[in-house]
PDB file of N, CA and C in Angstrom:
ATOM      1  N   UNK N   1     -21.668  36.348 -24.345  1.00 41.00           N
ATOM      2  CA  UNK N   1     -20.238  36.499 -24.106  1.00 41.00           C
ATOM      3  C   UNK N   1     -20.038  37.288 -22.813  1.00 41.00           C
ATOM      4  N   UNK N   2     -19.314  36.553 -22.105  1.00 43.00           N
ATOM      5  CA  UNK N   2     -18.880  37.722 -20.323  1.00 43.00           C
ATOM      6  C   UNK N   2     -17.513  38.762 -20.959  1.00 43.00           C
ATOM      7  N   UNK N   3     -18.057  39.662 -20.146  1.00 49.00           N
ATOM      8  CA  UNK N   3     -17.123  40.736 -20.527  1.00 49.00           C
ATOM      9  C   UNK N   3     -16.276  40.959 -19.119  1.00 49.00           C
ATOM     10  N   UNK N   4     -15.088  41.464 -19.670  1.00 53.00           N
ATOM     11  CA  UNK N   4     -14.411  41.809 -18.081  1.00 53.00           C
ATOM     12  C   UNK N   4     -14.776  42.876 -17.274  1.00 53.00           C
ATOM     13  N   UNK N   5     -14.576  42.433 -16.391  1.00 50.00           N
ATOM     14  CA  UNK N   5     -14.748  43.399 -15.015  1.00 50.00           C
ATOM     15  C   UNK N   5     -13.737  44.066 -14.440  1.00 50.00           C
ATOM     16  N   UNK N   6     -13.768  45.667 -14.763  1.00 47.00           N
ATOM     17  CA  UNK N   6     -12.934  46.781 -14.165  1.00 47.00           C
ATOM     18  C   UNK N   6     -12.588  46.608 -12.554  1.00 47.00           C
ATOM     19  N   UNK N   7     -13.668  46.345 -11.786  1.00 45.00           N
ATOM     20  CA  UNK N   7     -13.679  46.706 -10.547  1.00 45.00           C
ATOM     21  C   UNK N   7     -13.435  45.260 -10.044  1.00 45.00           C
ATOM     22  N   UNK N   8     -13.378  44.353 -10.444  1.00 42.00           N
ATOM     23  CA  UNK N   8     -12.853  42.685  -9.853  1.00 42.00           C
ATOM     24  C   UNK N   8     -11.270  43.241  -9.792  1.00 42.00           C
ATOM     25  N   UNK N   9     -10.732  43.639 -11.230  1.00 44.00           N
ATOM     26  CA  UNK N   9      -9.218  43.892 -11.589  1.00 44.00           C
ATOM     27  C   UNK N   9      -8.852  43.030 -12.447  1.00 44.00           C
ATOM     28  N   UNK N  10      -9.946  42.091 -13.017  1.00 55.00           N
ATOM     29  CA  UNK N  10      -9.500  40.927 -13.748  1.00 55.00           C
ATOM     30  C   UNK N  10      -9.324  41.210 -15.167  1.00 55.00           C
ATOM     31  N   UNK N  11      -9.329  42.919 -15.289  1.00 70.00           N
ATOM     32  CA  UNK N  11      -8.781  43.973 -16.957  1.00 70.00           C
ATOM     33  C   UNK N  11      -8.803  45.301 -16.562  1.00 70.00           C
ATOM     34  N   UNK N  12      -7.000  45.318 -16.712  1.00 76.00           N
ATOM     35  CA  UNK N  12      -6.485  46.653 -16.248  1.00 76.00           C
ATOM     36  C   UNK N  12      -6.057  46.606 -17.349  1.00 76.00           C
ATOM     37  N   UNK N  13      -5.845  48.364 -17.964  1.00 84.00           N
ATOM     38  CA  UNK N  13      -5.345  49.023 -19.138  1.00 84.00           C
ATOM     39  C   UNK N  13      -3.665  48.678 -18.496  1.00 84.00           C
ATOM     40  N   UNK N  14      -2.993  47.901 -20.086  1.00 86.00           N
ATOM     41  CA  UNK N  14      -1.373  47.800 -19.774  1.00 86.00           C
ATOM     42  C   UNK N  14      -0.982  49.401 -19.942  1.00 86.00           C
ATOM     43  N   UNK N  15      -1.661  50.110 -20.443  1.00 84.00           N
ATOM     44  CA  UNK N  15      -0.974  51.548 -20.732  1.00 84.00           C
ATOM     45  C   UNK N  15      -2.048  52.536 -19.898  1.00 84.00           C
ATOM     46  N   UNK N  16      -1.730  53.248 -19.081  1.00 81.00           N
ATOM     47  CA  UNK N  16      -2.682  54.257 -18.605  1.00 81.00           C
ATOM     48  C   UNK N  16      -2.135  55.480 -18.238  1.00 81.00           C
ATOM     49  N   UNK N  17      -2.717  56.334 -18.280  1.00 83.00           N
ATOM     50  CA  UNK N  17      -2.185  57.555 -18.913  1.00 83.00           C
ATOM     51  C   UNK N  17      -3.474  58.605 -17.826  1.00 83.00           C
ATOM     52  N   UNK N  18      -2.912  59.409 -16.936  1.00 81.00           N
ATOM     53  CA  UNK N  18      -3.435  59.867 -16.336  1.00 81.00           C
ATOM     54  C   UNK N  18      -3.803  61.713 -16.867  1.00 81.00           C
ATOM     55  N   UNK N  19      -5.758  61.653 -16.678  1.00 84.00           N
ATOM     56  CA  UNK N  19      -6.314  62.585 -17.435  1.00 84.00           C
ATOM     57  C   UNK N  19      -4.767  64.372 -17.367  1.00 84.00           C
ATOM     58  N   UNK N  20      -5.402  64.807 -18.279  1.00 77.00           N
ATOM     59  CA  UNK N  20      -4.340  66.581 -17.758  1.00 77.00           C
ATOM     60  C   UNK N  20      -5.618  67.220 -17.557  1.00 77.00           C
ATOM     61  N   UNK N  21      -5.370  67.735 -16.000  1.00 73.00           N
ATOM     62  CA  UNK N  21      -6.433  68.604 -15.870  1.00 73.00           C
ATOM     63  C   UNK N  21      -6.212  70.183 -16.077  1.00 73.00           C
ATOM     64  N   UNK N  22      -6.817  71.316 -16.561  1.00 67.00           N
ATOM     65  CA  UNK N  22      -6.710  72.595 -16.121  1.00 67.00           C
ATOM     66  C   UNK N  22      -5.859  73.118 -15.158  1.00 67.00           C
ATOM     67  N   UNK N  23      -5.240  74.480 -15.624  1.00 56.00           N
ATOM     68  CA  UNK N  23      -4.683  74.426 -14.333  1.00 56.00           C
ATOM     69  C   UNK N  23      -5.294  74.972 -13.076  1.00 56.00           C
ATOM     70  N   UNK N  24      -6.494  76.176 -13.169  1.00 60.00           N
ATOM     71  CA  UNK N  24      -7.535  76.277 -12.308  1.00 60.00           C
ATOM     72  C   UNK N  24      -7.684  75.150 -11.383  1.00 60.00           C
ATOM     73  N   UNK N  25      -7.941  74.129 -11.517  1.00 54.00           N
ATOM     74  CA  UNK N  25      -7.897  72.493 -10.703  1.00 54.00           C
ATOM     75  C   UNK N  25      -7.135  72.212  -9.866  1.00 54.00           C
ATOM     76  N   UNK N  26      -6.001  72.515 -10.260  1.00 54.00           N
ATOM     77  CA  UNK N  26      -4.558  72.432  -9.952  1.00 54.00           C
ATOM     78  C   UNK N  26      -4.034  72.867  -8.722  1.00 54.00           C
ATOM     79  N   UNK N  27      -4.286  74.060  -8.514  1.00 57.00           N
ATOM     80  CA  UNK N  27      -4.037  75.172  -7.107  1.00 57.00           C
ATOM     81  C   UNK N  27      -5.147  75.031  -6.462  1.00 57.00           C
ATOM     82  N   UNK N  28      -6.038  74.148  -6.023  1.00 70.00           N
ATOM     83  CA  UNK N  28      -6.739  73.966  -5.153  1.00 70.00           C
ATOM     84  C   UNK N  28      -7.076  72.766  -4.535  1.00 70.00           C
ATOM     85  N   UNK N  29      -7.640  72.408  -3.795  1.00 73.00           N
ATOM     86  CA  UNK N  29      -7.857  70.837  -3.770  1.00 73.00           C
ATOM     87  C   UNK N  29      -9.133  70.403  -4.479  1.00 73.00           C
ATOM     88  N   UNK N  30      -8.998  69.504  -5.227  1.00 76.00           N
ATOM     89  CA  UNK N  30      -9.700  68.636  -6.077  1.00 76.00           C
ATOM     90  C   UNK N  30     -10.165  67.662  -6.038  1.00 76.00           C
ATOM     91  N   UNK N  31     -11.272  66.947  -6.324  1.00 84.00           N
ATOM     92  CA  UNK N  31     -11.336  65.522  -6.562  1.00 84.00           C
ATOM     93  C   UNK N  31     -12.603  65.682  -7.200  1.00 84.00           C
ATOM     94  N   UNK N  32     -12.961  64.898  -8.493  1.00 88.00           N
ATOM     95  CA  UNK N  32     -13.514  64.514  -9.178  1.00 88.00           C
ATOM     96  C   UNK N  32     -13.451  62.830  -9.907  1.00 88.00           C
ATOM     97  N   UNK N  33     -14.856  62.626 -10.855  1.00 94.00           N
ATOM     98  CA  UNK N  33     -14.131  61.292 -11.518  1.00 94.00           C
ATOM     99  C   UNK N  33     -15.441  61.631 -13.274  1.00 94.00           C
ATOM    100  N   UNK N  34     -14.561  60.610 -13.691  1.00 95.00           N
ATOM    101  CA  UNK N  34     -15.093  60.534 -15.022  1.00 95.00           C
ATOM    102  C   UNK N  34     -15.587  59.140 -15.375  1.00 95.00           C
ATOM    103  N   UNK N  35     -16.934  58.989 -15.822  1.00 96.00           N
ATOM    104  CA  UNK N  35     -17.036  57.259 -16.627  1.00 96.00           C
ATOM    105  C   UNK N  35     -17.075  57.634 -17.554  1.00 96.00           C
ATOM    106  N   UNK N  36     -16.236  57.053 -18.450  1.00 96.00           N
ATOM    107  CA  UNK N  36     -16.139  57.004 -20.519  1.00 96.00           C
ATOM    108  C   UNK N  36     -16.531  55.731 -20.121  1.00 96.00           C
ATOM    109  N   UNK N  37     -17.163  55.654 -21.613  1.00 96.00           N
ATOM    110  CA  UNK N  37     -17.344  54.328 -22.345  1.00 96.00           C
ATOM    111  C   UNK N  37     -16.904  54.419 -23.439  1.00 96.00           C
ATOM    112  N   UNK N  38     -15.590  53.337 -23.329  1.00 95.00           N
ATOM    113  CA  UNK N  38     -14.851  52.677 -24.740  1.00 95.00           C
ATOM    114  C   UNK N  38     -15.505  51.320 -25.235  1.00 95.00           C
ATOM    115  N   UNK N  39     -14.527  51.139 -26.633  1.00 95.00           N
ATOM    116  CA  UNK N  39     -14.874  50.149 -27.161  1.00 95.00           C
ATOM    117  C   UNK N  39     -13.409  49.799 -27.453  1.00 95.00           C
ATOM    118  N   UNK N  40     -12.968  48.111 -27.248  1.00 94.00           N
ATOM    119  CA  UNK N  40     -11.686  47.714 -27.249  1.00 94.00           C
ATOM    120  C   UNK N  40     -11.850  47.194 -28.204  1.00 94.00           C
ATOM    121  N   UNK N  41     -10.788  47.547 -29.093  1.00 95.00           N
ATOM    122  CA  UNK N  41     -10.346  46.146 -30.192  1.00 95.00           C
ATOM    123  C   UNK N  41      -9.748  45.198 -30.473  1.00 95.00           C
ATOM    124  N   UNK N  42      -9.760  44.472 -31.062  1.00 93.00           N
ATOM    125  CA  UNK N  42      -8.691  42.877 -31.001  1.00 93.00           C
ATOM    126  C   UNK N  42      -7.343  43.464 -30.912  1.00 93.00           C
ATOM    127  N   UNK N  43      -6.523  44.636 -30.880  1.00 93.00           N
ATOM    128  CA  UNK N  43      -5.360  45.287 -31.007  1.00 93.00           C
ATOM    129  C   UNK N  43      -5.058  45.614 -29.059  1.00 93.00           C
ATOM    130  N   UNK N  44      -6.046  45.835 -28.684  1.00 93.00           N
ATOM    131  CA  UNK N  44      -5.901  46.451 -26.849  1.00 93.00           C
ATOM    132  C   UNK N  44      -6.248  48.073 -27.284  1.00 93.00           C
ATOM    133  N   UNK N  45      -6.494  49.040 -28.608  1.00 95.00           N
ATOM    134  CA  UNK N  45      -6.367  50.061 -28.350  1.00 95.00           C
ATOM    135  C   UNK N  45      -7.921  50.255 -27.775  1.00 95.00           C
ATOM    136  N   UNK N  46      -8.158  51.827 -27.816  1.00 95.00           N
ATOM    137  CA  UNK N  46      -9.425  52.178 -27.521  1.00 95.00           C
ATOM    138  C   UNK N  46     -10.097  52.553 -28.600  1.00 95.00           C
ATOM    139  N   UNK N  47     -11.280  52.832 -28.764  1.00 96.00           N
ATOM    140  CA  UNK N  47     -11.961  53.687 -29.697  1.00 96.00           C
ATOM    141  C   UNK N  47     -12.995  54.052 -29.233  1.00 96.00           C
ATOM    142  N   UNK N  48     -14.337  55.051 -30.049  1.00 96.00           N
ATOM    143  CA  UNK N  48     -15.495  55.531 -29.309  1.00 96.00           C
ATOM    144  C   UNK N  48     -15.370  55.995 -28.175  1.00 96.00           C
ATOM    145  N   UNK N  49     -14.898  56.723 -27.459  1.00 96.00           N
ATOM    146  CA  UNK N  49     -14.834  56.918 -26.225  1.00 96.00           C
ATOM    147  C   UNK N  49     -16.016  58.158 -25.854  1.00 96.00           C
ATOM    148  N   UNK N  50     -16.563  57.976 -25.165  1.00 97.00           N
ATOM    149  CA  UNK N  50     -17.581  58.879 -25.185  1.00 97.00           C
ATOM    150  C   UNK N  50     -18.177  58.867 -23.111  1.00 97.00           C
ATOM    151  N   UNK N  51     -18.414  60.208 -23.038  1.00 97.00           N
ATOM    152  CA  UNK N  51     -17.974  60.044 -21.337  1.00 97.00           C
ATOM    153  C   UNK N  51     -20.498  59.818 -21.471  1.00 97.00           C
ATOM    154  N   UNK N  52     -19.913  59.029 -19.898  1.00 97.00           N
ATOM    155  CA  UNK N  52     -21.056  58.477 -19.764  1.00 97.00           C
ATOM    156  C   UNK N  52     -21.470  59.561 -18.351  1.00 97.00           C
ATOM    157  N   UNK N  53     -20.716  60.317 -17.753  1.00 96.00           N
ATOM    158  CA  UNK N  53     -21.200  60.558 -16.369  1.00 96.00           C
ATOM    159  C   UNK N  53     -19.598  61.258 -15.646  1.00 96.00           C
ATOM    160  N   UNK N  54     -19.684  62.377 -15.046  1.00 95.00           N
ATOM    161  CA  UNK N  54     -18.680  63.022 -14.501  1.00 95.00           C
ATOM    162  C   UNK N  54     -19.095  64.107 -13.555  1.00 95.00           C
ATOM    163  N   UNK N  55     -18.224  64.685 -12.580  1.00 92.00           N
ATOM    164  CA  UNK N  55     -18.794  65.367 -11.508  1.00 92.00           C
ATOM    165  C   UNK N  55     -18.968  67.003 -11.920  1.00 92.00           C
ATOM    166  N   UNK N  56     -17.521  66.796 -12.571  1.00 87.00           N
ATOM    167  CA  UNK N  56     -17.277  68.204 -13.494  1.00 87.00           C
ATOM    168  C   UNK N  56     -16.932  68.033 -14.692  1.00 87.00           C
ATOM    169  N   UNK N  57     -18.121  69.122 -16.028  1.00 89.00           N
ATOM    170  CA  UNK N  57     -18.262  69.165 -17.118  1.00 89.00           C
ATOM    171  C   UNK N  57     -16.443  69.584 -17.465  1.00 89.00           C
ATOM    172  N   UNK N  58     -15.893  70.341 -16.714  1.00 84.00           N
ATOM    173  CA  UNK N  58     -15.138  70.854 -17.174  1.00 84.00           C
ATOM    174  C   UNK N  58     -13.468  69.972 -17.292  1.00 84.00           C
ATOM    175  N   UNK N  59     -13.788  68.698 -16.488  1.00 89.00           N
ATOM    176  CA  UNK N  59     -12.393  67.950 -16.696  1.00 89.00           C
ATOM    177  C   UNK N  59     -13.008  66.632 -18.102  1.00 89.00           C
ATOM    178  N   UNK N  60     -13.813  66.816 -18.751  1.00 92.00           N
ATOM    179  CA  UNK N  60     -14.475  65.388 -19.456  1.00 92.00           C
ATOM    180  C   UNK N  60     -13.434  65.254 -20.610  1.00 92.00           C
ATOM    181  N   UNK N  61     -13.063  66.629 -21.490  1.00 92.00           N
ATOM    182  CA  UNK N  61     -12.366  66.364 -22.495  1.00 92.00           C
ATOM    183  C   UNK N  61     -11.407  65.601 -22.476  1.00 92.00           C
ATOM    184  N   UNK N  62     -10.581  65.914 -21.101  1.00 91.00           N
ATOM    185  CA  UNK N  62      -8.874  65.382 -20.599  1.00 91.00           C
ATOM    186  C   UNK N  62      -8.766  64.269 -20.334  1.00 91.00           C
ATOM    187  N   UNK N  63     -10.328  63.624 -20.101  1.00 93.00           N
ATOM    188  CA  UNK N  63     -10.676  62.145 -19.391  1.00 93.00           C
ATOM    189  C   UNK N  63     -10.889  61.786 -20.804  1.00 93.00           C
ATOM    190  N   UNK N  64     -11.733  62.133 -22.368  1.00 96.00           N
ATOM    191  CA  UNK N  64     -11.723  61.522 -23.482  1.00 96.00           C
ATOM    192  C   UNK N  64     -10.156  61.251 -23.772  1.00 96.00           C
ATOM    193  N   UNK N  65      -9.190  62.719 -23.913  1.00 94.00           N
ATOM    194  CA  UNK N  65      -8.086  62.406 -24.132  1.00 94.00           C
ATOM    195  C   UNK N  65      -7.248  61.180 -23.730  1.00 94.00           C
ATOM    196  N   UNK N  66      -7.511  60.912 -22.156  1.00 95.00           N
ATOM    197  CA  UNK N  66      -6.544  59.883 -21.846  1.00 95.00           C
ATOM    198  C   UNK N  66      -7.116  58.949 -22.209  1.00 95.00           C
ATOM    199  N   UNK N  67      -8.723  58.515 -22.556  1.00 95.00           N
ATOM    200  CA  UNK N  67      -9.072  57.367 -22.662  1.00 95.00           C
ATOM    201  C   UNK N  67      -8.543  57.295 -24.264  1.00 95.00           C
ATOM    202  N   UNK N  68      -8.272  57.916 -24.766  1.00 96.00           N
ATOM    203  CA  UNK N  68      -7.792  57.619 -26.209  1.00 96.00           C
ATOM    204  C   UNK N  68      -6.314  56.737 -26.536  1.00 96.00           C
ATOM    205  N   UNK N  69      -5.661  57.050 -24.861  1.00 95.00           N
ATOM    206  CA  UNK N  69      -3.984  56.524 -24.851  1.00 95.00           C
ATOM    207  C   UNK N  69      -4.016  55.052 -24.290  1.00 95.00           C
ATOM    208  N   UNK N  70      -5.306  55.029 -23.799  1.00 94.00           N
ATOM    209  CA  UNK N  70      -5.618  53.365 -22.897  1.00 94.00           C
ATOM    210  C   UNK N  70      -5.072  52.328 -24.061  1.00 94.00           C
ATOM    211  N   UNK N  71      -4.314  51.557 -23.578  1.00 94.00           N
ATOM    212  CA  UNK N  71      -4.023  50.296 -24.049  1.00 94.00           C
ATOM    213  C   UNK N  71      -4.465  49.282 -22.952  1.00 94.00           C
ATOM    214  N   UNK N  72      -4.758  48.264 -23.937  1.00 93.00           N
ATOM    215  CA  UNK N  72      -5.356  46.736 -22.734  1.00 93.00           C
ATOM    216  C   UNK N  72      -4.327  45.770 -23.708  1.00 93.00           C
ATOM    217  N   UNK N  73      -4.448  44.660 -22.945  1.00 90.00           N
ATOM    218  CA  UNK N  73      -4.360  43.275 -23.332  1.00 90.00           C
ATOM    219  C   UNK N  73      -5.416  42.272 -24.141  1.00 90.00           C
ATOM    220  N   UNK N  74      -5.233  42.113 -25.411  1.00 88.00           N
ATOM    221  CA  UNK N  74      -6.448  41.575 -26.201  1.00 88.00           C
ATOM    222  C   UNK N  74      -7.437  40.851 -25.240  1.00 88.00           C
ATOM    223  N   UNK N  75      -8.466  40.599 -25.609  1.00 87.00           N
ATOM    224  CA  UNK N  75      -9.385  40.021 -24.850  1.00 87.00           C
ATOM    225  C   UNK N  75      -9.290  38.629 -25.570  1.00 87.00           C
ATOM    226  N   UNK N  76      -9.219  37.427 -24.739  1.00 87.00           N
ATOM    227  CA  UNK N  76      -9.413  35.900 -25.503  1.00 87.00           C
ATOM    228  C   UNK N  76     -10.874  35.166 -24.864  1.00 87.00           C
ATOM    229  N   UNK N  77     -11.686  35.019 -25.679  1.00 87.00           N
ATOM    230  CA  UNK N  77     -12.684  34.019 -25.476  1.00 87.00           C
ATOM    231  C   UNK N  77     -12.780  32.634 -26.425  1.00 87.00           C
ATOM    232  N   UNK N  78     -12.523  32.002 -25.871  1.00 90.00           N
ATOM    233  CA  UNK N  78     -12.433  30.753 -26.777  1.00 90.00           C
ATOM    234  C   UNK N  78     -11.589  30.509 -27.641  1.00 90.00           C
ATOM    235  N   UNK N  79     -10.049  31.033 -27.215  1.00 90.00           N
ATOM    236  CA  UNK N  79      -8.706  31.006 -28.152  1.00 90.00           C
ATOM    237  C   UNK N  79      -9.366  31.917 -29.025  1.00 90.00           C
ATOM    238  N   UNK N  80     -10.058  32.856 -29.418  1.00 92.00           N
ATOM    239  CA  UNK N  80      -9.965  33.678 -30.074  1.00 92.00           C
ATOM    240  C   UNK N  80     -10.223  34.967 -29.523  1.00 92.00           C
ATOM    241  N   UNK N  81      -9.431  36.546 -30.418  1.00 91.00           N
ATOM    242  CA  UNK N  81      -9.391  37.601 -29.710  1.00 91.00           C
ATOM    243  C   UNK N  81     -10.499  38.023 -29.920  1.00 91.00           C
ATOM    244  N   UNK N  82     -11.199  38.847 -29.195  1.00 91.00           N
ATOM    245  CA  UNK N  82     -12.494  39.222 -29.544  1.00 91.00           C
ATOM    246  C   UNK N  82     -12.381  40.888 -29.063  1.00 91.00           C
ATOM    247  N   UNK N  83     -13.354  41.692 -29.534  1.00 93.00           N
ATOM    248  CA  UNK N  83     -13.555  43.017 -29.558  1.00 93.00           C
ATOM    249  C   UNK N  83     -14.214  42.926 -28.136  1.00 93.00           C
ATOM    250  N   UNK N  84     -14.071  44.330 -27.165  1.00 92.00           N
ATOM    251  CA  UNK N  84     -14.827  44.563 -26.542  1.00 92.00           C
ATOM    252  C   UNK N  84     -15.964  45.852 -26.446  1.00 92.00           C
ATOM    253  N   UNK N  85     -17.345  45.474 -26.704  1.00 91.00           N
ATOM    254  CA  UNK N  85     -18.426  47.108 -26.837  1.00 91.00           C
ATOM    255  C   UNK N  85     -18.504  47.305 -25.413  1.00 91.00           C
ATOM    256  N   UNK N  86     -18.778  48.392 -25.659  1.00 92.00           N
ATOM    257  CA  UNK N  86     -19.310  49.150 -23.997  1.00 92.00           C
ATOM    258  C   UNK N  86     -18.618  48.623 -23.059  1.00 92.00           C
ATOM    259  N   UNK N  87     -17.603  49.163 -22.733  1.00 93.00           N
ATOM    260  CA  UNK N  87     -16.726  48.857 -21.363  1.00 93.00           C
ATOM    261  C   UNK N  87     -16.200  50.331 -21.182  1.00 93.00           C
ATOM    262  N   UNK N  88     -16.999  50.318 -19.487  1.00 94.00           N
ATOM    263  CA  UNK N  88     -17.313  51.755 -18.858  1.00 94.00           C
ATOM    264  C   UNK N  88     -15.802  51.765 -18.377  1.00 94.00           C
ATOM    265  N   UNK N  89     -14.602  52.786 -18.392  1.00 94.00           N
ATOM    266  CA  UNK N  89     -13.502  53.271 -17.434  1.00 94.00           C
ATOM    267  C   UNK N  89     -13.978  54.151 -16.417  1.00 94.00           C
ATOM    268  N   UNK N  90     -13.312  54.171 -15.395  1.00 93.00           N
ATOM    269  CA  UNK N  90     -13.722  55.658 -14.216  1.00 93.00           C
ATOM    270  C   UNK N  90     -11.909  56.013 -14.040  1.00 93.00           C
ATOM    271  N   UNK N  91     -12.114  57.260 -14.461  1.00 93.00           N
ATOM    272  CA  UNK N  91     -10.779  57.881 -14.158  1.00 93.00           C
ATOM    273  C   UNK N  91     -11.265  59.034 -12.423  1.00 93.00           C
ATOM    274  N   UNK N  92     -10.390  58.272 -11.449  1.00 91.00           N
ATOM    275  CA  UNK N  92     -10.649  59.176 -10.591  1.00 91.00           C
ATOM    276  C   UNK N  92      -9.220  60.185 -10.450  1.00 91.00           C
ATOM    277  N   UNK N  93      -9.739  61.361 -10.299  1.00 85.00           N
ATOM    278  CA  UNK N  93      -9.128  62.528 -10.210  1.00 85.00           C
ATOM    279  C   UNK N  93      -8.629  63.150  -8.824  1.00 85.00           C
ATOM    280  N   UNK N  94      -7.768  63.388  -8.241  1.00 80.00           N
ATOM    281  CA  UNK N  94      -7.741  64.333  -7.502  1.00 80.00           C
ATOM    282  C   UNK N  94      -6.215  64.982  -7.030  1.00 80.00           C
ATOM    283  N   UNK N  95      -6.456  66.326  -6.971  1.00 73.00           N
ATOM    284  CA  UNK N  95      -5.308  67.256  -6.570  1.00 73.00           C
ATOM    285  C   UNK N  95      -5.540  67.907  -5.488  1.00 73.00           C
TER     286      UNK N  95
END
């Protein structure tokens, strides 16, 4: 089964919800990023989200959080909706 591709653009979250960082972060200039790996369900929500790789330990929670608000568009393979495993997000960050 092909899975979609983040970085083509050919599956963008209809709902995205940008991480809350600290406010330490905040008053300075920033940039960081986060990869979670979700798992989509026949619904578009998320589940499992579990971070795969980030620059700073200290923004990962805010990046689980938002990946928890991700909504997609069901996935269709063969007229039917299908689940998606392991599909990496990168939330890039910066202030």
């Amino acid at each position: 089964m092909q899975t979609p591709d983040q970085n083509s653009g050919t599956y963008c979250p209809l709902v995205y919800v940008k991480p809350n960082v600290s406010l330490p972060f905040v008053y300075k200039p920033f940039s960081g990023f986060v990869i979670v790996k979700i798992k989509i369900n026949k619904n578009g929500a998320t589940e499992n989200q579990i971070v795969v790789e980030s620059t700073h330990r200290s923004i990962e929670r805010s990046a689980v959080r938002a990946a928890q608000k991700l909504k997609f568009r069901p996935y269709i393979v063969d007229e039917k909706v299908v689940e998606i495993q392991n599909y990496y997000f990168k939330f890039n960050i910066q202030y």
